[in-house]
Amino acid sequence: MKRRSRASAGNRAAVARLRKLGELVYEQIERGEYPIVRIPDRSVGNIIYDEKLGQYILGPKRFVRTTKNVKHLRAFAQLMWLAYFSKLLSSSHKTSTLRDVFYSAQAYNVEFEDQDESDERITELEALLGMAREEFNVYPEERSSIFGRLTIEYNIPGYEGRKLDLTSHPDGVMIGPALTTADFVETDAEMVIAIEKGGLFTRFIEEKVHDRFKAVLINTAGQAPRATRYLLRRLRNELNLPVYVLTDGDPWGMHIAMVIISGSANAAHLTQLNVPDASWIGVWATDITKYKLPFDKLTDVDIKRLRELSSDPRYSGDPWSSQIDAFLKHRRKSEQEAFAKYGLTYIVDKYLPDKLGR
Amino acid sequence: MKRRSRASAGNRAAVARLRKLGELVYEQIERGEYPIVRIPDRSVGNIIYDEKLGQYILGPKRFVRTTKNVKHLRAFAQLMWLAYFSKLLSSSHKTSTLRDVFYSAQAYNVEFEDQDESDERITELEALLGMAREEFNVYPEERSSIFGRLTIEYNIPGYEGRKLDLTSHPDGVMIGPALTTADFVETDAEMVIAIEKGGLFTRFIEEKVHDRFKAVLINTAGQAPRATRYLLRRLRNELNLPVYVLTDGDPWGMHIAMVIISGSANAAHLTQLNVPDASWIGVWATDITKYKLPFDKLTDVDIKRLRELSSDPRYSGDPWSSQIDAFLKHRRKSEQEAFAKYGLTYIVDKYLPDKLGR
């Protein structure tokens, strides 16, 4: 039985960095200067692929937003308000959605044209602080869920010290702010399996995959939200558990696995949201023929997507490039549910042990 | 403190009705007759609005599917296989998705052209048995979640007798097969509040709406899935709790509330999925002006939808028809999040007490 703990430093670290940002601006004003901020440049020209990390990162370029330029004033003020509001959220242990932030600005007479504008400014704040917005308490809507052999201990107000065994509720529990910031206090799990779809997640629980494979199961519900990717990284790093990703056998499923492994180009300013050594265990293009799965023909959109992926440096190694070739050769795609052709438990009794080498 | 219990009769009742269906067919064969089934007719001409129930129901028409007619044979065989497979699921306490059912047929060499065909046959089986498919263990993917002052006791294999306090996990727990079939064993809740969006659900938990209003909170995550509507009905009937529904202030939000209250025309063959005396507490068209909420202009699609709703008999009473008029007059819509203009807690501190008359 392992036992690990993690101080929930997230909020404190965010408050410290936000305070530092404020000090920087104050200092400039006190020196009689027009305050400026230097924001990491997220434009395509500054996104580079880091082979060692196996992910996209930002290069060294920064752009200067200065209050000397009247055209910058609006965005500068918006950014300062966002930093203020984020500090308020973090220090009062409240969370907010992107949409809430957009409307909250109106309480302060801070203008955003639309939510795209407030989202963009939040992303700049992420880049400036080097922190995901979840760390300063701006969360997406919950969508993913978790079940398995792990006990957590909460850090949110009113729940400090309370624990939950993640096998307590056999439909799974939501991955929201409380779960994301909880400590991992006890587990005998030997792996994490992230699953693209709720139907299969439920099947895995019914067939006791968590017991048979000593596993923590995560339903990503499609493309894994960032809070879920952050949680997967914590499970990997703090508990030293291998992470396996099981998706539909098509370019979209393949990319769900890739984003868990190497992050997304959109979030190249953040390097804490991926699990570089996670494994995509299927459904592979070669599994579709090997297991004689029911399939649909690839559409033109699927094929276009495969060609895009094949020019992405993250897809140059194995199994990626050979699976892209196999998809293009056979022109077939299969869903996870296709294994039901062999009975509802076949995927658990046969396919999963095959892929995990057990 | 109330205490109610409910025998988890669902599966046993389903198995009994499926067995009865099988007996009916066998008896016909033994009498030397071509077996037939009489399936309630779900076509528009047989859907009638029941003013007393406040919902759409099917009229008395049935159509005969007979093995005497070679054109009926395929559908008849499909229906029999589905009944067999549903009995297998129900008696072995396994669940399945619609998609899984489609693929499972291939294990038995039963042909379905596509999933639309297997879905249609499942709906026929619902109509024939007078039971929602969830009762014979065919579930949708999980999407909704629950949190609040209620302790449940599970009835699924491996969890019999285990309990969960639904305040155990402050991100909420998923509403899946285990929760839907659980008994309600202890509660001091005085109401249920169903919320359209996850962001506000999280806000309500953070602001302790469950304690301040002694409430059970449900995140419907958009249009409430049928399992969630069934759960709402159980909370209403077994615990005698009033149900309040809080949605965005637009025709789509209004209809989310209406479907919880009076069911959907699509499911006119089922009368166990609605809460006739639930209340839609907002966001009303008149709230948008009263609370001076940030708004967007109604689009042409919104207006078209409002005109459709105004010719629907379910929308003839209050607050429905007057709110449709108000939407059409002001041409404004507002989201739940729009209240953040007055601070993140305004909706809990002011709006909710206003609407609940507290």
XYZ file of C-alpha atoms in Angstrom:
716
model
C 0.000 0.000 0.000
C 1.521 3.298 -1.067
C 0.783 6.491 0.679
C 1.487 9.870 -0.871
C 0.409 13.311 0.054
C 0.559 16.623 -1.735
C 0.142 20.021 -0.171
C -2.614 21.796 -2.049
C -0.259 24.592 -2.949
C -2.163 25.552 -6.084
C -4.074 28.501 -4.721
C -1.255 29.850 -2.620
C 1.156 29.708 -5.563
C -1.376 31.487 -7.782
C -1.983 34.217 -5.209
C 1.785 34.712 -4.845
C 2.322 35.070 -8.599
C -0.647 37.392 -8.988
C 0.644 39.547 -6.140
C 4.072 39.616 -7.808
C 2.472 40.808 -11.061
C 0.707 43.580 -9.171
C 3.936 44.623 -7.440
C 5.699 44.826 -10.776
C 3.103 47.267 -12.075
C 3.128 49.343 -8.887
C 6.928 49.553 -8.917
C 6.916 50.889 -12.449
C 4.371 53.523 -11.529
C 6.365 54.537 -8.453
C 9.459 54.907 -10.623
C 7.439 57.302 -12.768
C 7.323 54.905 -15.707
C 4.377 53.914 -17.872
C 3.699 50.328 -16.694
C 4.213 47.524 -19.175
C 3.894 43.747 -19.167
C 5.863 41.348 -21.358
C 3.557 38.558 -22.466
C 4.843 35.336 -24.041
C 3.973 35.414 -27.743
C 1.483 32.652 -28.606
C 1.454 33.247 -32.358
C 2.327 30.386 -34.730
C 5.828 31.726 -35.370
C 6.707 31.291 -31.716
C 5.287 27.790 -31.244
C 8.051 25.227 -31.515
C 8.109 21.487 -31.163
C 10.327 20.319 -28.336
C 11.507 16.831 -29.240
C 12.851 16.073 -25.775
C 9.574 17.014 -24.086
C 7.607 15.524 -26.965
C 5.290 18.523 -27.027
C 4.725 21.976 -28.439
C 6.128 24.824 -26.350
C 6.502 28.569 -26.818
C 9.772 30.031 -27.989
C 11.445 32.958 -26.174
C 9.555 35.762 -27.977
C 7.452 38.083 -25.865
C 5.395 41.065 -26.883
C 5.199 44.227 -24.850
C 1.855 45.630 -23.803
C 2.442 49.198 -22.710
C 0.233 51.847 -21.177
C 2.202 54.408 -23.152
C 0.316 53.320 -26.262
C -3.308 54.363 -26.065
C -4.248 51.416 -28.282
C -2.965 49.029 -25.601
C -4.807 50.653 -22.708
C -8.037 48.724 -22.980
C -6.360 45.296 -23.072
C -3.965 46.338 -20.299
C -6.847 47.379 -18.054
C -8.728 44.168 -18.839
C -5.670 42.105 -17.948
C -5.207 43.952 -14.651
C -8.854 43.468 -13.761
C -8.584 39.761 -14.569
C -5.523 39.453 -12.325
C -7.449 41.253 -9.572
C -10.519 39.052 -10.039
C -8.446 35.859 -10.163
C -6.725 36.806 -6.921
C -10.128 37.430 -5.370
C -11.310 33.977 -6.498
C -8.140 32.242 -5.340
C -7.922 33.860 -1.950
C -11.633 33.355 -1.205
C -11.560 29.739 -2.498
C -14.322 30.387 -4.995
C -14.307 29.015 -8.517
C -15.673 30.492 -11.703
C -16.300 29.465 -15.299
C -15.021 31.379 -18.335
C -18.590 32.504 -18.933
C -18.949 33.761 -15.338
C -15.753 35.767 -15.710
C -17.130 37.473 -18.807
C -20.304 38.539 -16.973
C -18.504 39.377 -13.733
C -16.546 42.082 -15.525
C -19.791 44.041 -15.881
C -20.011 44.331 -12.101
C -16.784 46.354 -12.294
C -17.643 48.315 -15.414
C -14.825 46.552 -17.224
C -15.760 46.127 -20.859
C -15.311 43.009 -22.943
C -16.765 43.015 -26.447
C -17.732 39.349 -26.092
C -16.584 36.208 -24.343
C -13.915 35.577 -26.983
C -12.208 38.727 -25.793
C -12.297 37.779 -22.109
C -11.155 34.220 -22.940
C -8.203 35.602 -24.921
C -7.200 37.817 -22.008
C -7.421 34.870 -19.606
C -5.099 32.905 -21.877
C -2.650 35.836 -21.827
C -2.781 35.765 -18.038
C -1.999 32.042 -18.126
C 1.000 32.714 -20.352
C 2.148 35.613 -18.185
C 1.943 33.605 -14.968
C 2.989 30.276 -16.507
C -0.041 28.721 -14.865
C -3.184 27.054 -16.116
C -6.333 29.048 -15.363
C -7.576 26.193 -13.161
C -4.755 27.107 -10.762
C -6.304 30.551 -10.306
C -9.762 28.956 -10.000
C -11.239 29.477 -13.463
C -12.638 26.062 -14.367
C -14.452 24.630 -17.372
C -17.823 22.959 -16.849
C -17.407 19.491 -15.411
C -17.716 16.637 -17.831
C -15.291 13.850 -16.906
C -15.590 11.348 -14.106
C -13.452 8.910 -12.142
C -13.811 5.589 -10.344
C -11.279 3.230 -8.826
C -8.830 2.120 -6.215
C -7.783 5.434 -4.750
C -8.728 7.378 -1.642
C -8.547 11.163 -1.811
C -8.534 13.848 0.868
C -10.164 17.201 0.124
C -8.572 20.627 0.505
C -11.561 22.860 -0.253
C -13.252 24.880 2.510
C -15.688 22.872 4.596
C -14.202 19.562 3.445
C -10.629 19.816 4.722
C -9.467 16.441 5.968
C -12.548 14.596 4.699
C -11.780 11.582 2.585
C -13.496 9.702 -0.210
C -12.787 6.208 -1.461
C -13.235 6.536 -5.237
C -15.004 3.174 -5.393
C -17.800 4.608 -3.189
C -20.111 5.428 -6.092
C -20.289 2.848 -8.882
C -21.462 5.348 -11.514
C -18.299 7.393 -10.921
C -17.816 10.832 -9.387
C -17.304 14.114 -11.228
C -13.841 15.584 -11.758
C -14.337 19.192 -10.647
C -12.472 21.689 -8.471
C -12.758 19.560 -5.315
C -11.330 16.435 -6.891
C -8.652 18.220 -8.898
C -7.189 19.849 -5.784
C -7.520 16.830 -3.464
C -4.543 14.925 -2.074
C -4.057 11.285 -3.000
C -3.793 9.572 0.362
C -4.078 5.859 -0.218
C -4.021 3.508 -3.166
C -3.006 0.046 -4.248
C -3.715 0.844 -7.891
C -1.190 -0.295 -10.450
C -2.435 1.660 -13.448
C -4.727 4.368 -14.743
C -7.001 3.689 -17.727
C -8.511 6.743 -19.427
C -11.539 5.904 -21.584
C -13.079 8.120 -24.264
C -16.708 7.164 -23.693
C -19.109 6.866 -20.771
C -20.678 3.654 -22.033
C -17.407 1.761 -21.871
C -16.492 3.391 -18.545
C -19.720 1.956 -17.089
C -18.971 -1.442 -18.682
C -15.485 -1.453 -17.135
C -16.932 -0.745 -13.687
C -19.579 -3.469 -14.085
C -16.935 -5.948 -15.182
C -14.709 -4.932 -12.248
C -11.728 -3.826 -14.321
C -10.667 -1.763 -11.288
C -10.290 -4.978 -9.263
C -9.039 -7.301 -11.987
C -6.366 -4.870 -13.169
C -5.982 -2.833 -9.952
C -6.902 0.291 -11.835
C -8.157 3.831 -11.524
C -10.642 4.455 -14.359
C -11.294 7.846 -15.928
C -14.090 8.718 -18.344
C -12.713 11.619 -20.395
C -16.106 12.073 -22.127
C -14.487 12.892 -25.455
C -11.452 15.181 -25.612
C -10.179 15.307 -22.022
C -10.828 18.690 -20.378
C -7.688 20.396 -19.069
C -8.549 19.717 -15.421
C -8.694 16.017 -16.292
C -5.358 16.132 -18.131
C -3.841 17.852 -15.104
C -5.280 15.112 -12.872
C -3.867 12.393 -15.136
C -0.446 14.020 -14.871
C -0.706 14.098 -11.084
C -1.689 10.407 -10.993
C 1.337 9.621 -13.150
C 3.824 11.753 -11.243
C 2.686 11.547 -7.644
C 1.649 7.902 -7.611
C 4.043 6.697 -10.304
C 1.225 4.919 -12.138
C 1.356 4.080 -15.850
C -1.435 5.747 -17.821
C -3.214 3.909 -20.642
C -5.609 5.601 -23.037
C -8.400 3.735 -24.810
C -10.306 5.531 -27.584
C -12.382 4.860 -30.664
C -10.366 3.567 -33.605
C -10.399 6.674 -35.792
C -8.278 9.827 -36.253
C -10.314 11.683 -33.628
C -9.824 9.003 -30.981
C -6.124 8.838 -31.836
C -5.850 12.588 -31.282
C -7.650 12.390 -27.918
C -4.831 10.073 -26.825
C -2.173 12.357 -28.365
C -3.415 15.446 -26.523
C -3.217 13.552 -23.212
C 0.330 12.488 -24.088
C 1.766 15.668 -25.552
C -0.642 18.533 -24.923
C -2.229 20.726 -27.561
C -0.743 23.434 -29.755
C -3.393 25.811 -28.349
C -1.940 25.369 -24.899
C 1.735 25.519 -25.925
C 2.189 28.174 -23.216
C 1.478 25.500 -20.588
C 3.657 22.466 -19.995
C 1.900 20.953 -16.987
C -1.058 19.387 -18.731
C 0.320 16.249 -20.344
C 1.611 12.766 -19.587
C 4.554 12.221 -21.943
C 4.849 8.488 -21.296
C 1.147 7.599 -21.396
C 0.322 4.824 -23.866
C -2.398 4.780 -26.493
C -3.521 1.147 -26.316
C -6.215 1.317 -28.981
C -8.460 0.929 -30.798
C -5.653 0.829 -33.401
C -6.236 0.654 -37.134
C -4.475 -2.723 -37.065
C -6.841 -3.944 -34.302
C -9.795 -3.412 -36.631
C -8.478 -6.072 -39.023
C -6.837 -8.267 -36.356
C -10.034 -8.579 -34.302
C -12.335 -8.493 -37.350
C -14.318 -5.653 -35.841
C -17.482 -4.213 -37.376
C -16.370 -1.005 -39.087
C -17.484 2.034 -41.012
C -15.661 3.404 -44.031
C -13.482 6.434 -43.367
C -15.144 9.617 -44.640
C -13.384 12.314 -46.652
C -13.191 14.390 -43.477
C -11.521 11.499 -41.626
C -8.969 11.099 -44.418
C -8.226 14.814 -44.540
C -7.674 14.734 -40.792
C -5.280 11.780 -41.073
C -3.218 13.677 -43.642
C -3.039 16.672 -41.328
C -1.904 14.485 -38.449
C 0.761 12.803 -40.583
C 2.493 16.177 -41.061
C 2.441 16.877 -37.294
C 5.856 16.078 -35.737
C 4.186 14.462 -32.726
C 2.898 11.738 -35.025
C 6.280 10.791 -36.491
C 7.095 7.941 -34.070
C 5.412 4.652 -33.231
C 2.629 3.573 -33.024
C 1.411 6.797 -34.588
C 2.846 6.861 -38.080
C 2.301 3.165 -38.731
C -1.296 3.434 -37.492
C -1.939 6.442 -39.742
C -0.641 4.333 -42.635
C -2.882 1.423 -41.620
C -5.932 3.692 -41.389
C -5.197 5.076 -44.856
C -4.577 1.605 -46.287
C -7.711 -0.124 -44.975
C -9.938 2.997 -44.885
C -11.802 1.600 -41.885
C -12.751 2.976 -38.491
C -14.324 1.202 -35.506
C -15.791 2.370 -32.260
C -14.934 0.946 -28.857
C -18.435 -0.536 -28.739
C -17.713 -2.645 -31.841
C -16.197 -5.325 -29.582
C -19.747 -6.048 -28.363
C -19.988 -8.170 -31.519
C -18.162 -10.812 -29.459
C -20.281 -10.302 -26.344
C -20.371 -7.438 -23.883
C -17.425 -8.670 -21.816
C -15.030 -9.551 -24.645
C -13.287 -6.177 -24.522
C -12.498 -6.771 -20.846
C -11.826 -10.509 -21.000
C -9.702 -10.598 -24.138
C -8.820 -7.260 -25.733
C -7.668 -5.415 -22.627
C -5.364 -8.234 -21.400
C -3.945 -8.512 -24.951
C -3.142 -4.808 -25.072
C -1.765 -4.630 -21.543
C 0.323 -7.773 -22.123
C -1.317 -9.693 -19.297
C -36.080 13.126 9.396
C -37.986 11.114 6.811
C -37.127 7.592 5.967
C -38.407 5.909 2.829
C -37.407 2.769 1.113
C -38.228 1.330 -2.261
C -37.781 -2.244 -3.348
C -35.683 -2.237 -6.483
C -38.438 -3.985 -8.369
C -37.386 -2.581 -11.736
C -35.450 -5.544 -13.008
C -37.818 -8.162 -11.639
C -40.818 -6.394 -13.197
C -38.997 -6.153 -16.523
C -38.049 -9.826 -16.462
C -41.653 -10.742 -15.650
C -43.071 -8.699 -18.541
C -40.461 -10.013 -20.971
C -41.258 -13.568 -19.927
C -44.962 -12.866 -20.424
C -44.235 -11.588 -23.943
C -42.334 -14.790 -24.698
C -45.156 -16.944 -23.328
C -47.649 -15.139 -25.536
C -45.631 -16.012 -28.619
C -45.106 -19.627 -27.563
C -48.825 -20.070 -26.857
C -49.733 -18.860 -30.328
C -47.271 -21.279 -31.889
C -48.603 -24.152 -29.793
C -52.139 -23.339 -30.923
C -50.862 -23.659 -34.468
C -51.206 -19.937 -35.171
C -48.742 -17.571 -36.812
C -47.534 -15.501 -33.834
C -48.357 -11.819 -33.803
C -47.717 -8.860 -31.477
C -49.932 -5.789 -31.129
C -47.706 -2.738 -30.711
C -49.049 0.649 -29.564
C -49.059 2.996 -32.571
C -46.625 5.873 -32.034
C -47.501 7.772 -35.213
C -48.635 11.405 -34.964
C -52.286 10.470 -35.490
C -52.270 8.425 -32.296
C -50.479 10.979 -30.066
C -53.017 12.914 -28.010
C -52.661 15.580 -25.397
C -54.090 14.506 -22.054
C -55.184 17.670 -20.257
C -55.613 15.930 -16.924
C -52.126 14.422 -16.978
C -50.733 17.564 -18.646
C -48.745 15.497 -21.094
C -48.823 13.744 -24.459
C -49.944 10.136 -24.377
C -50.723 7.485 -26.970
C -54.287 6.814 -28.011
C -55.728 3.288 -28.129
C -54.538 2.413 -31.668
C -52.234 -0.565 -32.072
C -50.725 -2.065 -35.161
C -50.344 -5.765 -35.683
C -46.977 -7.242 -36.574
C -47.592 -10.720 -37.869
C -45.300 -13.534 -38.903
C -47.874 -14.424 -41.546
C -46.685 -11.472 -43.586
C -43.206 -12.106 -44.939
C -42.534 -8.337 -44.921
C -42.969 -8.310 -41.143
C -40.669 -11.230 -40.447
C -37.422 -9.313 -40.167
C -38.793 -6.756 -37.685
C -40.551 -9.493 -35.740
C -37.326 -11.482 -35.386
C -35.419 -8.346 -34.374
C -38.007 -7.579 -31.712
C -37.870 -11.113 -30.332
C -34.083 -11.018 -30.187
C -34.235 -7.656 -28.385
C -36.657 -9.079 -25.856
C -34.316 -12.039 -25.356
C -31.255 -9.797 -25.014
C -33.046 -7.418 -22.624
C -34.057 -10.337 -20.438
C -30.439 -11.522 -20.456
C -29.264 -8.045 -19.372
C -31.941 -7.682 -16.708
C -31.511 -11.093 -15.159
C -27.705 -10.875 -15.128
C -27.757 -7.292 -13.796
C -25.710 -5.963 -16.707
C -26.419 -2.682 -18.437
C -25.931 -1.709 -22.041
C -26.041 1.399 -24.213
C -28.139 1.728 -27.380
C -24.888 1.523 -29.338
C -23.843 -1.664 -27.542
C -27.186 -3.253 -28.344
C -26.684 -2.503 -32.035
C -23.279 -4.208 -32.066
C -24.361 -7.050 -29.777
C -26.896 -8.178 -32.375
C -23.988 -9.189 -34.607
C -22.938 -11.772 -32.031
C -26.281 -13.497 -32.715
C -26.318 -12.956 -36.469
C -29.328 -10.709 -36.053
C -29.219 -8.019 -38.716
C -29.859 -4.333 -38.190
C -29.261 -2.019 -41.126
C -27.940 0.679 -38.775
C -28.387 1.911 -35.215
C -31.534 3.842 -36.183
C -33.167 0.509 -36.894
C -32.169 -1.060 -33.568
C -33.160 2.118 -31.690
C -36.597 2.054 -33.351
C -37.089 -1.573 -32.370
C -36.085 -0.803 -28.776
C -38.701 1.960 -28.695
C -41.287 -0.539 -29.949
C -40.304 -2.862 -27.129
C -40.779 0.019 -24.664
C -44.261 0.657 -26.060
C -45.115 -3.043 -26.039
C -44.020 -3.507 -22.408
C -45.115 -0.052 -21.228
C -41.668 0.345 -19.710
C -38.767 2.698 -20.300
C -35.696 0.947 -21.722
C -33.765 1.849 -18.572
C -36.029 -0.596 -16.722
C -34.717 -3.406 -18.897
C -31.150 -2.106 -18.467
C -30.547 -0.183 -21.678
C -29.112 3.151 -20.532
C -27.906 6.303 -22.255
C -24.366 7.539 -21.572
C -24.143 9.272 -18.228
C -24.156 13.043 -18.306
C -26.082 14.396 -15.305
C -24.932 14.578 -11.714
C -26.355 15.040 -8.235
C -25.334 16.510 -4.874
C -27.262 17.164 -1.694
C -28.952 16.153 1.493
C -29.904 12.589 0.730
C -28.445 9.204 1.595
C -28.956 6.380 -0.879
C -28.574 2.626 -0.593
C -27.451 0.653 -3.631
C -29.186 -2.360 -5.141
C -26.649 -3.354 -7.799
C -24.549 -6.523 -7.420
C -21.535 -6.105 -5.159
C -22.963 -2.938 -3.582
C -26.161 -4.260 -1.974
C -26.731 -2.535 1.343
C -23.872 -0.047 0.879
C -24.858 3.549 1.389
C -23.666 6.908 0.116
C -24.360 10.333 1.545
C -24.793 12.502 -1.562
C -22.848 15.341 0.037
C -19.760 13.080 0.136
C -18.235 14.466 -3.050
C -18.487 18.234 -3.548
C -18.149 18.063 -7.342
C -21.248 15.850 -7.478
C -21.655 12.187 -8.398
C -22.843 10.777 -11.710
C -26.441 9.692 -12.245
C -26.003 6.250 -13.806
C -27.528 2.806 -13.360
C -26.358 2.469 -9.728
C -27.844 5.764 -8.607
C -31.036 5.433 -10.625
C -31.884 2.084 -9.012
C -30.785 2.975 -5.463
C -33.204 3.323 -2.546
C -33.596 6.679 -0.816
C -32.942 5.835 2.825
C -32.494 9.098 4.660
C -33.029 12.768 3.969
C -33.986 16.030 5.590
C -34.193 17.770 2.226
C -37.139 20.056 1.614
C -36.772 20.555 -2.122
C -35.045 19.483 -5.328
C -33.470 22.072 -7.618
C -32.640 20.929 -11.159
C -30.123 23.182 -12.908
C -29.412 23.294 -16.635
C -25.684 23.969 -16.443
C -22.670 22.548 -14.641
C -21.157 25.953 -13.889
C -24.137 27.048 -11.820
C -24.412 23.607 -10.193
C -20.832 24.062 -8.927
C -21.646 27.612 -7.799
C -24.682 26.369 -5.841
C -22.545 23.768 -4.072
C -19.845 26.341 -3.252
C -22.461 28.720 -1.882
C -24.052 25.903 0.130
C -27.502 26.119 -1.417
C -28.000 22.512 -0.211
C -27.643 23.685 3.399
C -29.288 27.101 3.118
C -32.357 25.746 1.327
C -32.162 22.104 2.497
C -31.945 20.956 -1.082
C -30.950 18.151 -3.371
C -29.231 19.651 -6.435
C -29.236 18.094 -9.883
C -27.140 19.163 -12.867
C -29.172 18.110 -15.901
C -26.321 19.138 -18.243
C -28.716 20.481 -20.852
C -31.874 18.573 -21.744
C -32.321 16.101 -18.871
C -31.581 12.511 -19.927
C -34.470 10.118 -19.328
C -32.758 8.404 -16.389
C -32.505 11.820 -14.727
C -36.166 12.610 -15.406
C -37.096 9.250 -13.906
C -34.962 10.072 -10.844
C -36.629 13.479 -10.474
C -40.013 11.781 -10.540
C -38.902 9.346 -7.831
C -37.622 12.214 -5.648
C -41.002 13.925 -6.065
C -43.152 10.873 -5.438
C -41.190 8.860 -2.896
C -39.885 11.743 -0.805
C -42.732 14.152 -1.493
C -40.280 16.926 -2.379
C -41.190 19.895 -4.575
C -39.064 20.092 -7.729
C -37.830 23.444 -9.068
C -36.183 23.842 -12.447
C -33.719 26.624 -13.231
C -32.659 27.144 -16.850
C -31.291 29.779 -19.189
C -33.801 32.484 -20.099
C -34.502 31.477 -23.698
C -36.940 29.152 -25.530
C -34.513 26.239 -25.222
C -34.177 26.597 -21.463
C -37.939 26.950 -21.140
C -38.400 23.693 -23.035
C -35.869 21.863 -20.819
C -38.168 22.723 -17.913
C -41.289 21.721 -19.889
C -39.908 18.272 -20.758
C -39.198 17.631 -17.054
C -42.752 18.706 -16.228
C -44.757 17.070 -18.994
C -42.508 14.686 -20.877
C -41.759 14.755 -24.585
C -43.941 13.923 -27.583
C -41.239 11.416 -28.646
C -41.838 9.463 -25.475
C -45.647 9.685 -25.503
C -45.684 5.894 -25.053
C -44.177 6.346 -21.574
C -45.903 8.145 -18.725
C -43.377 7.553 -15.939
C -40.765 10.118 -16.917
C -42.208 13.444 -15.840
C -42.998 15.542 -12.778
C -46.362 17.213 -13.506
C -46.166 19.649 -10.587
C -42.532 20.709 -10.951
C -42.066 24.485 -11.228
C -40.016 26.389 -13.774
C -38.581 29.178 -11.614
C -36.597 30.967 -14.318
C -34.801 32.577 -15.912
C -38.090 34.065 -17.138
C -38.359 36.623 -19.934
C -39.780 39.021 -17.363
C -36.765 38.421 -15.073
C -34.461 39.728 -17.800
C -36.067 43.171 -17.595
C -36.879 43.049 -13.871
C -33.275 42.258 -12.871
C -31.764 44.305 -15.707
C -29.712 41.323 -16.851
C -27.119 41.446 -19.597
C -28.853 39.962 -22.660
C -28.453 38.917 -26.249
C -31.022 39.628 -28.923
C -33.225 36.692 -29.857
C -32.175 35.169 -33.181
C -34.559 34.221 -35.979
C -34.210 30.595 -34.894
C -35.164 31.528 -31.307
C -38.244 33.383 -32.548
C -39.286 30.532 -34.826
C -38.961 28.180 -31.857
C -41.116 30.458 -29.667
C -43.864 30.450 -32.302
C -43.752 26.653 -32.428
C -44.025 26.443 -28.655
C -46.955 28.865 -28.565
C -49.028 26.430 -30.661
C -48.175 23.510 -28.336
C -51.075 22.837 -25.895
C -48.618 22.329 -23.010
C -47.683 26.003 -23.299
C -51.220 27.374 -23.001
C -51.222 27.959 -19.220
C -49.121 30.103 -16.902
C -46.298 31.042 -16.700
C -45.727 29.642 -20.185
C -47.920 31.684 -22.486
C -47.236 34.996 -20.746
C -43.479 34.296 -20.833
C -43.606 33.445 -24.540
C -45.359 36.782 -25.041
C -42.704 38.575 -22.989
C -39.876 36.938 -24.947
C -41.500 37.994 -28.213
C -42.134 41.509 -26.954
C -38.645 42.286 -25.599
C -36.722 40.007 -28.010
C -34.121 39.337 -25.334
C -32.552 36.205 -23.895
C -30.194 35.824 -20.921
C -28.136 32.980 -19.568
C -28.080 31.855 -15.949
C -24.539 33.221 -15.722
C -25.764 36.742 -16.523
C -26.500 37.271 -12.817
C -22.719 37.349 -12.246
C -23.024 40.996 -13.318
C -24.113 41.588 -9.704
C -21.391 39.392 -8.209
C -20.972 35.637 -8.192
C -23.269 35.046 -5.214
C -26.174 37.319 -6.217
C -28.105 34.498 -7.859
C -27.994 32.569 -4.569
C -28.378 35.498 -2.174
C -31.133 37.375 -3.984
C -32.619 35.737 -7.062
C -33.179 32.249 -5.659
C -34.912 33.464 -2.446
C -37.071 35.801 -4.590
C -38.183 32.960 -6.840
C -38.722 30.477 -4.013
C -40.655 33.094 -2.027
C -38.272 32.945 0.955
